Structure formats: structure tokens, C-alpha cells
Coordinates of C-alpha atoms in Angstrom, one line a residue:
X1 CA 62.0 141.6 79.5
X2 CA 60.1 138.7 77.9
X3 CA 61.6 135.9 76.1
X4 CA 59.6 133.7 73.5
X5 CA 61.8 130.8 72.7
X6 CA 58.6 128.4 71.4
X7 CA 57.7 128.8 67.6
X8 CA 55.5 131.0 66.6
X9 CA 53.6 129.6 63.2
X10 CA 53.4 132.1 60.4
X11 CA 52.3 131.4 56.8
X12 CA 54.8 129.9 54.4
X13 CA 56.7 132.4 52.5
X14 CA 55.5 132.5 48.5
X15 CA 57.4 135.9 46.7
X16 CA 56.3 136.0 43.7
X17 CA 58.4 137.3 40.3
X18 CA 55.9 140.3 40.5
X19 CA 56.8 141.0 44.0
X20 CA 60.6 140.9 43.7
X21 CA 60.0 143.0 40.5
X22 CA 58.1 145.7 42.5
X23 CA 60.5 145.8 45.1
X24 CA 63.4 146.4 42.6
X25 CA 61.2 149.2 40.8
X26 CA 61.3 150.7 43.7
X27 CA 65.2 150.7 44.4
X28 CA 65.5 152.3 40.5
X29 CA 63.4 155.1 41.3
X30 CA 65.8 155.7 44.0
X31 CA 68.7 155.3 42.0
X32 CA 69.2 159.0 41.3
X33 CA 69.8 159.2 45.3
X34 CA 73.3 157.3 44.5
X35 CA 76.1 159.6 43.6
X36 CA 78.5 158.5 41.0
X37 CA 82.1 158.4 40.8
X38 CA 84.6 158.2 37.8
X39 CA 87.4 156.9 40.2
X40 CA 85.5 154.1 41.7
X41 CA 83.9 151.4 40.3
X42 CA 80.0 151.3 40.0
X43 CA 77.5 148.1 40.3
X44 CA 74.9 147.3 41.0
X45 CA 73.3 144.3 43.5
X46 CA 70.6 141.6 42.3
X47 CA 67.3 141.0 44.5
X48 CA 66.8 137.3 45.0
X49 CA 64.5 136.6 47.9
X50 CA 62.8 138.8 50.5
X51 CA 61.1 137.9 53.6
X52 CA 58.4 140.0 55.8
X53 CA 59.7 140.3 59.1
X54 CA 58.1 142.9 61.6
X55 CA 61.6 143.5 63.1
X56 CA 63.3 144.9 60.7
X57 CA 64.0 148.2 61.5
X58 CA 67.6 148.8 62.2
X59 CA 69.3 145.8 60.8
X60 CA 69.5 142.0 60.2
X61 CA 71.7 139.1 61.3
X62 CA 72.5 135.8 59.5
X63 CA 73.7 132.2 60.1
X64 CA 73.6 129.2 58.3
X65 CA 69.7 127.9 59.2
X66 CA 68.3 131.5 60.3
X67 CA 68.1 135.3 60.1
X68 CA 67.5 137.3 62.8
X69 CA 65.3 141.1 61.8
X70 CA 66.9 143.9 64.4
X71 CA 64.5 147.0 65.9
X72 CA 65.5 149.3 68.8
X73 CA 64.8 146.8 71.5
X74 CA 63.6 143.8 69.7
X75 CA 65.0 140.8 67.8
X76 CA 63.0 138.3 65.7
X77 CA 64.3 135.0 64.7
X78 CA 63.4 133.3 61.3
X79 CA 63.9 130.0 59.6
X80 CA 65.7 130.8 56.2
X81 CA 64.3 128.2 53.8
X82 CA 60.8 129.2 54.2
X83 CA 60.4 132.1 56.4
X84 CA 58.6 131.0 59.8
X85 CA 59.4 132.9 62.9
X86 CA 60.9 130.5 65.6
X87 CA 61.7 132.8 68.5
X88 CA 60.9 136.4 69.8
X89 CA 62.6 139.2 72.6
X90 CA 61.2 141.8 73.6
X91 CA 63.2 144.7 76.1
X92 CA 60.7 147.0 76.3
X93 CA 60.7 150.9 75.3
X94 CA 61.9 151.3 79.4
X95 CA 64.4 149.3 79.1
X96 CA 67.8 149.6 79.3
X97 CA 68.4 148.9 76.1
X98 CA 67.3 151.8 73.7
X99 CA 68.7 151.2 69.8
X100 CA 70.2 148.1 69.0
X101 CA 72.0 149.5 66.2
X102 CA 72.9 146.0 64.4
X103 CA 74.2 142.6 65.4
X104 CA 75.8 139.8 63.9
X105 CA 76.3 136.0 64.6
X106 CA 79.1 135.3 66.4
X107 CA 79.8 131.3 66.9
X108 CA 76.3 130.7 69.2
X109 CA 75.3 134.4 70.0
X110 CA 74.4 137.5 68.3
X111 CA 76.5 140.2 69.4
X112 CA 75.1 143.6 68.9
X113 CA 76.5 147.3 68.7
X114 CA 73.9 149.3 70.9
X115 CA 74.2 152.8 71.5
X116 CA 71.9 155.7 73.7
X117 CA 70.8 157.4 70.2
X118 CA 69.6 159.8 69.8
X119 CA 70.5 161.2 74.0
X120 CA 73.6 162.8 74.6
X121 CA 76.2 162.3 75.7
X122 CA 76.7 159.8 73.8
X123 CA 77.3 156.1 75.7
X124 CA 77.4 152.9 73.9
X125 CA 77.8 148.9 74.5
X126 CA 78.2 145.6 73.1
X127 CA 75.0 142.7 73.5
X128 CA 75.2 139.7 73.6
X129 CA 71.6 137.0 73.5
X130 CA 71.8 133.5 72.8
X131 CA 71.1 132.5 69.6
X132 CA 68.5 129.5 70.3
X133 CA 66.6 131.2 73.1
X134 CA 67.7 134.8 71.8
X135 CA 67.6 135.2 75.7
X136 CA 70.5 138.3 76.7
X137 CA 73.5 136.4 77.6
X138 CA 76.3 139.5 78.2
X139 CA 77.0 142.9 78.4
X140 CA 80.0 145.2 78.0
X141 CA 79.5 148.8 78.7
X142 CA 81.9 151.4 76.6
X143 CA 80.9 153.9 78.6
X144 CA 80.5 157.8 77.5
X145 CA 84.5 158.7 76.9
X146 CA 84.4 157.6 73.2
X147 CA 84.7 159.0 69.8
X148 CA 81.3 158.9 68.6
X149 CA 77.8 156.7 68.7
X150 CA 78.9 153.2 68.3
X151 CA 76.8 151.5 65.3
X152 CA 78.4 148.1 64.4
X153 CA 81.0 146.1 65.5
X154 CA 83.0 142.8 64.4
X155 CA 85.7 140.4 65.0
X156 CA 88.9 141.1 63.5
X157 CA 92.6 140.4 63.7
X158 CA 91.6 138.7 67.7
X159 CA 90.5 141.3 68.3
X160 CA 87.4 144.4 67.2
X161 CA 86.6 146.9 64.5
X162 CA 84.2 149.5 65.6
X163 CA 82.1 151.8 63.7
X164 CA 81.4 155.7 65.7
X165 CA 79.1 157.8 63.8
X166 CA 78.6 161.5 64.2
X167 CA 75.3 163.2 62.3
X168 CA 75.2 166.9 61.6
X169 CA 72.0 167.4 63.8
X170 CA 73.5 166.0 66.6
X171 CA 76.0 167.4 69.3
X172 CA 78.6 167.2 70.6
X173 CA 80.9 169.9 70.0
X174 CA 80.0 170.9 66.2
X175 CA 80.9 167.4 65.3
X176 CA 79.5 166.4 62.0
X177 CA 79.6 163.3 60.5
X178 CA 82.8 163.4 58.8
X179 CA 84.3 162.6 62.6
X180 CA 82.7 159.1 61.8
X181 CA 85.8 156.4 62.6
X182 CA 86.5 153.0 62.3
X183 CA 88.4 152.3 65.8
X184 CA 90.7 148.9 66.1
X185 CA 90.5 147.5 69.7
X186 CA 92.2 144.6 71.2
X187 CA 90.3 141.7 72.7
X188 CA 90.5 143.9 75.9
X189 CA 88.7 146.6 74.4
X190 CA 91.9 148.6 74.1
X191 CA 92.5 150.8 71.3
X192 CA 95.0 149.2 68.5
X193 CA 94.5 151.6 64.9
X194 CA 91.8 153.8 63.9
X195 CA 90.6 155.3 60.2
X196 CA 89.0 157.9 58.6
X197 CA 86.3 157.2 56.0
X198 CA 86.7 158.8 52.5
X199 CA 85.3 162.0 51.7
X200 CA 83.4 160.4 48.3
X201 CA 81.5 158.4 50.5
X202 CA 81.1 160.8 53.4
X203 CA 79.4 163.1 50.6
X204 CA 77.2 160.5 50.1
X205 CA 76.5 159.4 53.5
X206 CA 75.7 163.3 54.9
X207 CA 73.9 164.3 56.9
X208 CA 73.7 160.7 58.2
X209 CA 76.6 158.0 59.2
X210 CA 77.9 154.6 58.4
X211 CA 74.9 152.4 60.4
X212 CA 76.5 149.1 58.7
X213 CA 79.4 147.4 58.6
X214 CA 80.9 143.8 56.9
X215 CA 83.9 142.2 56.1
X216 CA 83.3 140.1 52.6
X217 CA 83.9 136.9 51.9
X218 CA 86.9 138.8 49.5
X219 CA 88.4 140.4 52.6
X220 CA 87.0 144.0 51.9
X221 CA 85.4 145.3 54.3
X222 CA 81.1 146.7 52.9
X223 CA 79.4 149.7 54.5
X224 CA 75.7 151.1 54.2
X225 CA 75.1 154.2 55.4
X226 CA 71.8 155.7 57.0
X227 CA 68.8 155.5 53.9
X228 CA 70.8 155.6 50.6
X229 CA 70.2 152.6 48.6
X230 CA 74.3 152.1 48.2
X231 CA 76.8 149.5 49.6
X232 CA 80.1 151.2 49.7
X233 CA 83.3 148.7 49.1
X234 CA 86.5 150.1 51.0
X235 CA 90.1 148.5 51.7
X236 CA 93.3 149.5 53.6
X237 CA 95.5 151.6 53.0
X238 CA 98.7 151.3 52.2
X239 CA 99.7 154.7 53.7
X240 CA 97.6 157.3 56.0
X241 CA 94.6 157.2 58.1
X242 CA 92.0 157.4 55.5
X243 CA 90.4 153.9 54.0
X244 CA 90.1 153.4 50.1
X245 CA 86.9 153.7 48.5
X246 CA 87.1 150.9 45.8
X247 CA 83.7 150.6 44.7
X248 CA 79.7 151.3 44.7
X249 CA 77.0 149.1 44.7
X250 CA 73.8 150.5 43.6
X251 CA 71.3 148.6 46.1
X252 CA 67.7 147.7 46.2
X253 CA 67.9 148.6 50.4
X254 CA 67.5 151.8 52.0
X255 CA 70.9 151.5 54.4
X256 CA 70.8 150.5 57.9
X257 CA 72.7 147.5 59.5
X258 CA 73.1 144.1 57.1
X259 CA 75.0 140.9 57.4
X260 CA 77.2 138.7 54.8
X261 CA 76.0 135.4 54.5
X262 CA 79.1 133.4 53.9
X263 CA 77.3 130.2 53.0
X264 CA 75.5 131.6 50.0
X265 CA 77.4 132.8 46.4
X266 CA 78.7 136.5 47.7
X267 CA 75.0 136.9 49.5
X268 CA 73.9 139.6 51.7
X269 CA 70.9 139.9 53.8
X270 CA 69.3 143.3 54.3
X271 CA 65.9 145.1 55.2
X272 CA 63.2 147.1 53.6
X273 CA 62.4 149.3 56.6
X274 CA 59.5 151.1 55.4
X275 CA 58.3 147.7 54.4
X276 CA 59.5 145.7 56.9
X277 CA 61.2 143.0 54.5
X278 CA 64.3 141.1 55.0
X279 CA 65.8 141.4 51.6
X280 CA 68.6 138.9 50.0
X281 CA 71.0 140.1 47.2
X282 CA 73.6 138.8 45.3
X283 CA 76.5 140.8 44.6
X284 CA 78.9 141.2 41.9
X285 CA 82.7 140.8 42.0
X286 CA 84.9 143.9 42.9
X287 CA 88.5 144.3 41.6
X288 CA 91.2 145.5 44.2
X289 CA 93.4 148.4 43.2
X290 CA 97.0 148.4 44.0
X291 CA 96.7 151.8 46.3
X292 CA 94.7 149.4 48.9
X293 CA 95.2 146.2 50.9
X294 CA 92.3 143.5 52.2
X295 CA 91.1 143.7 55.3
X296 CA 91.5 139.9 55.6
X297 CA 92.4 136.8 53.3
X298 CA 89.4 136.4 51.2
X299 CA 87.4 133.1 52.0
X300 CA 87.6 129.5 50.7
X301 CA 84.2 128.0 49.4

């Protein structure tokens, strides 16, 4: 492994109205790729800002001063205000790492859902790296006896929520990816609760998963799934196994891993993949039904 923890000068970020406006031509000549719904609420995100960022690949991470663009076995750090790269790690394609699926920060570390994708069977673990020197600072193995490919992780109620996809053109056991779970574990790593996704956003998600996971600062929790330009709003239940689909973003990002930036006016960073961009959208406000509960209390500002 090699760490990078001087900075590394880029040019200053300029993005220009033409730019963002490009960018969200593109998301509308995607839009026919999200399905609609008369049951659930439909809206649509606003592009503010976007960053290049050669990391972004799987997902990004956010904090107050920084974001940090996710790849297989990579991690870029970046200042926020103007875009300059600060810090760089590297695990190399031998490695033992081999998808770093997404990350989030975590008081003063990332901590990152990595899995063995796409080698079965299927064994997954949670990272952690510092978030000055982005140098690995633990490791907790989940092992192989689990129900699915872990893609993001949290903290929640003192304890975890876990995301374990399944795709259709991967094994085990003809499980597609409507065995996809969110798992509740104990701060011991011991299982609590578990859901089921719905089935109007498992349609939508086929034949892919849910790569990313956030609670918002309105207690829901927000899901993207594998390339669909969609964030997908979901809450408790009041009875059953099976989350509530409240609403649909329409999104200017092709899915993978994002992260809620709590600082900014309901904010969410994401990535441009094909372009590797870090892209920064402000979302509108979604209404809870009575059939479903928060996942926590929503947040002061």
C-alpha cells in the first residue's frame, strides 16, 4: 500500500452555468430510465456544484471541510470550497482489498462497506482509514456466512444498518436481487432486525441492487441503486418486514454509493462515474405517510 498524505496541487475548480447545464441535459435524457409510480411521490433533485475527481467510481464520502471520491481500492480526498486534492491511498489491484463498495465519515475516519465482488462466495468487511492521513486504521471481517454482498453500512440506534445485495447474474443459489436486505446489528455485530425492500423499487433496481445507503437529515432513510438516475425515499414500517417506499427522486447521478451532507440545506454529494465528477444536489422536501415511521428524529439546523 502507498499512502500520500502531502497535497497534491490541482487547478482551482471554475464550473461554469454551461457545464452544470450539460451535466443536467444529460440526467433528462435519462429520465425515461426512471419508473413512475401513482402511489409514491415523484421529484426531482437540483444540480448545484460538481467536482472532477479521478476516484469516483463506486461512491463518495463527505464531512464538513472535505469529500472523499471512492474506487475499488482507492480513496481521494478533496477540499470542498474549491476542489484541490489534499491526500491520496492507493491498495493496489493485489491487495486485499478488492471493491470498496462506499464509505462514510464517521467522527475522524471513513468507515467503508467492502465486499469480494464480483468472487463467490460471497465475504464482506467493514474499513476503516483515518481521515487526515486516509492511512487504513481497522478492519472487521464478516466473513462468508451472510445474507448477501455487503454494499453500505451506517450507524444506527448504537448500533449498524447493513445493506446485502443480490444481482440476478450472480450466484449463489438462484438468488436474485429481490433477496437484497437491510440487516440491524448490535454494536457487536450481532443481528437485531432485518427488512425487505419494496417490490416498486426492486422493479426498478433489477437486475442490479441497492449500492447506496443514507439516513436524511428528516430521519428517512435514501437509497440509490446500481446506474438508474433515482434516489429512492423509504421509512419503517409500522407492521411487517417490508420498508415503505415514500418517494422518488429523479436524479442527475447514475446510482452508486453517495453521502448526506448535513451541514448544507438537505445536500447530497454524488458521482458521475462515466465522467468521473463528484456531483452536489439539493433535494426537495418529502412528506411522511401515516403507514410509515422515521428511521430517526429528523435533525436540528
Amino acid at each position: 500500500m502507498s499512502i500520500m498524505a502531502g497535497r497534491v496541487v490541482v487547478p482551482k475548480l471554475l464550473v461554469s452555468g454551461c457545464a452544470l447545464a450539460a451535466i443536467a441535459a444529460g440526467a433528462s435524457d435519462r429520465s425515461h430510465l426512471t419508473a413512475t409510480s401513482t402511489d409514491q411521490a415523484e421529484l426531482r433533485a437540483t444540480l448545484v456544484r460538481s467536482y472532477p475527481a479521478d476516484e469516483a467510481d463506486q461512491g463518495v464520502a463527505v464531512d464538513d471541510l472535505h469529500f472523499y471520491a471512492i474506487d475499488n481500492h482507492t480513496i481521494g480526498k478533496y477540499r470542498k470550497d474549491d476542489g484541490e486534492k489534499l491526500a491520496f491511498w492507493e491498495g493496489g489491484k493485489n491487495g486485499p482489498l478488492r471493491h470498496l463498495n462506499s464509505c462514510l465519515v464517521a467522527g475522524r475516519q471513513l468507515m467503508c462497506a467492502h465486499s469480494n465482488y464480483p468472487a463467490v462466495p460471497m465475504a464482506s468487511s467493514i474499513e476503516w482509514f483515518d481521515t487526515q492521513t486516509l492511512q487504513p486504521a481497522a478492519s472487521h471481517s464478516l466473513g462468508i456466512d451472510l445474507p448477501g454482498s455487503l454494499t453500505w453500512v451506517l450507524p444506527w440506534n448504537g448500533g449498524y444498518l447493513a445493506c446485502f445485495a443480490h444481482y440476478d447474474h450472480r450466484p449463489p443459489e438462484n438468488l436474485d436481487h429481490r433477496h437484497t436486505v437491510l440487516i440491524h446489528y448490535d454494536d457487536r455485530w450481532r443481528r437485531q432486525a432485518g427488512w425487505m425492500f419494496p417490490e416498486a423499487v426492486l422493479q426498478r433496481l433489477a437486475p442490479y441492487s441497492v449500492s447506496g445507503g443514507a439516513l436524511g437529515d428528516d430521519g428517512l432513510l435514501y437509497v440509490m441503486g446500481h446506474d438508474r438516475p433515482a434516489l429512492y425515499v423509504l421509512g419503517l414500517p409500522a407492521q411487517g418486514s417490508v420498508l415503505v417506499h415514500i418517494a422518488t427522486i429523479a436524479i442527475g447521478a447514475e446510482g452508486q454509493a453517495f453521502a448526506w451532507d448535513y451541514g448544507g440545506e438537505r445536500t447530497i454529494y454524488a458521482i458521475d462515474r462515466r465522467r468521473h465528477r463528484v456531483l452536489v444536489f439539493q433535494l426537495p422536501a418529502v412528506d411522511l405517510p401515516a403507514q410509515a415511521r422515521r428511521f430517526a428524529e429528523p435533525r436540528q439546523r
